[in-house]
Coordinates of C-alpha atoms in Angstrom, one line a residue:
X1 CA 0.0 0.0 0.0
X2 CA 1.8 3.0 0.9
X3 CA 5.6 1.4 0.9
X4 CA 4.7 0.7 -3.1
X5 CA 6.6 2.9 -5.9
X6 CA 4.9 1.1 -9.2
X7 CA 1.8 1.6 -10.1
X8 CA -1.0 0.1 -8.4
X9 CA -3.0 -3.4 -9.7
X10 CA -6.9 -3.0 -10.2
X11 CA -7.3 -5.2 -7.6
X12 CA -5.0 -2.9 -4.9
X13 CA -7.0 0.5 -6.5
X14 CA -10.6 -1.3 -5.8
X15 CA -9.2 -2.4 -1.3
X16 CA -7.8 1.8 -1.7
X17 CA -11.1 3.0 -2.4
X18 CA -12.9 0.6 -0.4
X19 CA -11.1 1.2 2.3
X20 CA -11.5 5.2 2.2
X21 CA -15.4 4.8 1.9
X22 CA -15.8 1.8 4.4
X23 CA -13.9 4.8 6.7
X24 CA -15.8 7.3 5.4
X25 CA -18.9 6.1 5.2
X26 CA -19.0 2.7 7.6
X27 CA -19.1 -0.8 6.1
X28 CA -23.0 -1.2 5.6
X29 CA -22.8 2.1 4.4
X30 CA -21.5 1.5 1.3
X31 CA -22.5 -0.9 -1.8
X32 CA -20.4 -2.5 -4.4
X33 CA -21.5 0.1 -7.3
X34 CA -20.5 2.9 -5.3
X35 CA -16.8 1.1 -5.1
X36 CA -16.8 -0.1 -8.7
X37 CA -17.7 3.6 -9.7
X38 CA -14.9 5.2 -7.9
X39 CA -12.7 2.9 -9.7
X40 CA -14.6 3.1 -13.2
X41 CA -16.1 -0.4 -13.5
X42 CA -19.5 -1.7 -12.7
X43 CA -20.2 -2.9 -9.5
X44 CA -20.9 -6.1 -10.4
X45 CA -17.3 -6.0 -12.3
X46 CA -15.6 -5.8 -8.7
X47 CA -16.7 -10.0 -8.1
X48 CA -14.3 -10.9 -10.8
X49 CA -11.6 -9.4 -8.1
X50 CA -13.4 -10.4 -5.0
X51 CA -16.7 -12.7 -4.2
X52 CA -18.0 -9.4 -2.3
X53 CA -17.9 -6.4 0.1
X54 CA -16.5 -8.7 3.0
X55 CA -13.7 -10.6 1.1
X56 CA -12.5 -6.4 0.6
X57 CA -13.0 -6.3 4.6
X58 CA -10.9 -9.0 5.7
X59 CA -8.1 -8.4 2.5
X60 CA -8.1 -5.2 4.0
X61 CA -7.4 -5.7 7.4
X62 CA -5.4 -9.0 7.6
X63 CA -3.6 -7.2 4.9
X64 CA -2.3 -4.4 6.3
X65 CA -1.4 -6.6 9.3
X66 CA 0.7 -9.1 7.8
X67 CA 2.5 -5.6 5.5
X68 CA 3.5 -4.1 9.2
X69 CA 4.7 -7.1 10.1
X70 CA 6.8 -8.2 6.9
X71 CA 7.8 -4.3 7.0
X72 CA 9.5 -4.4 10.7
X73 CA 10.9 -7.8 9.4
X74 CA 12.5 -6.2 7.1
X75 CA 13.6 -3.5 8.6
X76 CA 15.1 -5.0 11.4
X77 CA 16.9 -7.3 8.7
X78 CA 18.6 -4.5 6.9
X79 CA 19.6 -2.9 10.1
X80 CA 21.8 -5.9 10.7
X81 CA 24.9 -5.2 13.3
X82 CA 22.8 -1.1 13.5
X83 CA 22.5 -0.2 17.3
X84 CA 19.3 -1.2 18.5
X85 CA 18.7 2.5 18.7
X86 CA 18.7 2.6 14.7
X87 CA 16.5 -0.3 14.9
X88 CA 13.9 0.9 16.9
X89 CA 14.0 5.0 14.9
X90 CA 13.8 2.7 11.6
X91 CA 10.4 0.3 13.1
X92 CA 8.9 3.9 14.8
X93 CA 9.5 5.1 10.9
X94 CA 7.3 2.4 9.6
X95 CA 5.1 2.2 11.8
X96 CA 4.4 6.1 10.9
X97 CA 4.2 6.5 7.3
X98 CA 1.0 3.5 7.6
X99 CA -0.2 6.0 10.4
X100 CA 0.1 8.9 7.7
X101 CA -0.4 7.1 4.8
X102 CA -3.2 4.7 5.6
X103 CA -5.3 6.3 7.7
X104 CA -8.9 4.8 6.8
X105 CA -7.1 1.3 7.7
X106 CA -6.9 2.9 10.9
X107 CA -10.6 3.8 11.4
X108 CA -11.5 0.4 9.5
X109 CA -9.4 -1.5 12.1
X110 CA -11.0 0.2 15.1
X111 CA -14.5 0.0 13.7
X112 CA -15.3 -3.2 11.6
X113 CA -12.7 -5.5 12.8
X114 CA -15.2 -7.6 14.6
X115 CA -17.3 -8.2 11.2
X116 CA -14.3 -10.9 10.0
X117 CA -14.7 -14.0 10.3
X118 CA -13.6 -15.6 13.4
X119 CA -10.5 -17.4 11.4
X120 CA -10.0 -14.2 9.5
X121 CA -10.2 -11.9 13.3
X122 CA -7.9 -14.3 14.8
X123 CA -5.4 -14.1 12.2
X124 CA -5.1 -10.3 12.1
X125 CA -4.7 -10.9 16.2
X126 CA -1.9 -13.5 15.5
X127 CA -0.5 -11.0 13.1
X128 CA -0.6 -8.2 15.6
X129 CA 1.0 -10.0 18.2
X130 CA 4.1 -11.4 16.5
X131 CA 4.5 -7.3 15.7
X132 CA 4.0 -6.3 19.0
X133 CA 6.4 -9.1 20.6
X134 CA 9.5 -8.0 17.6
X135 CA 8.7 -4.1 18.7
X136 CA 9.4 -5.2 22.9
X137 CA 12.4 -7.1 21.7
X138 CA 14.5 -4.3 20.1
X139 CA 12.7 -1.5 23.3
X140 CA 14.1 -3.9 25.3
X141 CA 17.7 -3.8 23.5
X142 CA 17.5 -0.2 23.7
X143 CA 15.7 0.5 27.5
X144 CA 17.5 -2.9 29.5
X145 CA 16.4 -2.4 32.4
X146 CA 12.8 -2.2 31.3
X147 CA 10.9 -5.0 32.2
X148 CA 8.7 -7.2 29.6
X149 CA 5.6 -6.3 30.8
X150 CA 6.3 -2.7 30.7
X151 CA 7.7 -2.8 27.6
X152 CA 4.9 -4.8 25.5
X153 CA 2.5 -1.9 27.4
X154 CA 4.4 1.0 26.5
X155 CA 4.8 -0.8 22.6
X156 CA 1.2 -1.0 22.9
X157 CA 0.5 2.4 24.2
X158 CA 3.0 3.9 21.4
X159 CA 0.8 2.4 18.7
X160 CA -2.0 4.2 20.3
X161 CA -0.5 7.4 19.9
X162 CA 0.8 7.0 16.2
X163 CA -3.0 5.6 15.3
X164 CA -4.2 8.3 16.6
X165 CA -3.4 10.2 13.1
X166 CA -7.4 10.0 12.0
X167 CA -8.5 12.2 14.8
X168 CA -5.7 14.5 14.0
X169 CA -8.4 16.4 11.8
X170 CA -8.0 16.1 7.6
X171 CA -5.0 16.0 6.1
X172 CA -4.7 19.7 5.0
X173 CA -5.2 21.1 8.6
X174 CA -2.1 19.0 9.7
X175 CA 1.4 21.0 10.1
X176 CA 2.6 18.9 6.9
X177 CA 3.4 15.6 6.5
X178 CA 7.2 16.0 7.6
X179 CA 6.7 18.1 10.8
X180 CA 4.2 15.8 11.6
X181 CA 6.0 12.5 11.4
X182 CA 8.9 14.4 13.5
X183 CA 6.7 15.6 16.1
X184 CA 5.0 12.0 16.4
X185 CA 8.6 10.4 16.4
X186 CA 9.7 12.5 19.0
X187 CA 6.9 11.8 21.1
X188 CA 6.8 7.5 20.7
X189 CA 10.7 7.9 21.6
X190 CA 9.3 10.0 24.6
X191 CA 7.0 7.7 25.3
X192 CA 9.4 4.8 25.7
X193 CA 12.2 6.8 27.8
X194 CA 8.8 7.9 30.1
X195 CA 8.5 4.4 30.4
X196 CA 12.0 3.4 31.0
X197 CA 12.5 5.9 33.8
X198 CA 10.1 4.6 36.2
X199 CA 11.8 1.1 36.1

């Protein structure tokens, strides 16, 4: 999604637009031909990409789940003999251009998660975790004497902060994209030396 450079596939233009009216709008709130028209084909065109409106759902959100997890994976891969303080300004990075970038995945997330599937809601937990548990490893690195628990609730209470982005306001009120990924990466490293110091 927002870590692509080519141009997208029909099938990645149809989950963008679904996902920005499923935010928008709510999940029931939307039909296929209002999709397919934001994308220039007929609504019945979009079940030659998926069988319907909740196959886009749970694309959407297990997804994005699996992208930030392959993402910090590769990430941490690259920073390879870095300092675990490059590490964790390289996964707080990420983890902020989706928070800037793919902000109705946000609302989605928050909102219609509990319409999946339970094999579909447990794999976007399972997802979630395994990010979560690579984020305490490399706070740990970096904050020692922080203990686990603390850590995974100060990981978790970061990823609060940085999805908070949709409740920012719209995009244009912002400070600019720039100043606002500083100011949000100054305050999840903040966050984590708040945390540290009460240890």
């Amino acid at each position: 999604m927002a870590t692509r450079t080519d141009a997208p596939t029909r099938r990645e233009q149809i989950l963008k637009e679904a996902a920005r009216l499923f935010a928008e709008r709510g999940f029931h709130g939307v039909g296929v031909d209002e999709i397919g028209a934001a994308v220039g084909i007929s609504g019945p065109g979009l079940y030659r990409h998926f069988a319907g409106k909740d196959a886009m759902l749970a694309e959407l959100l297990v997804g994005i789940s699996g992208q930030l997890l392959t993402g910090a994976k590769r990430r941490l891969a690259e920073a390879d003999g870095g300092s675990a303080e490059a590490v964790l300004d390289s996964l707080i990075e990420g983890h902020i251009d989706f928070a800037l970038d793919d902000r109705p995945l946000i609302t989605l997330h928050d909102r219609e998660l509990d319409r999946l599937r339970d094999s579909e809601r447990k794999l976007v937990r399972q997802l979630q975790r395994q990010y979560v548990e690579l984020w305490v490893q490399v706070v740990r690195e970096v904050h020692p004497g922080l203990a686990e628990p603390a850590a995974r609730s100060a990981v978790h209470s970061v990823f609060g902060l940085l999805n908070s982005t949709p409740h920012l306001g719209r995009p244009g009120s912002l400070p600019g994209r720039t100043a606002t990924a500083e100011l949000l990466h100054r305050m999840a490293r903040g966050a984590f030396g708040a945390a540290a110091a009460q240890e």
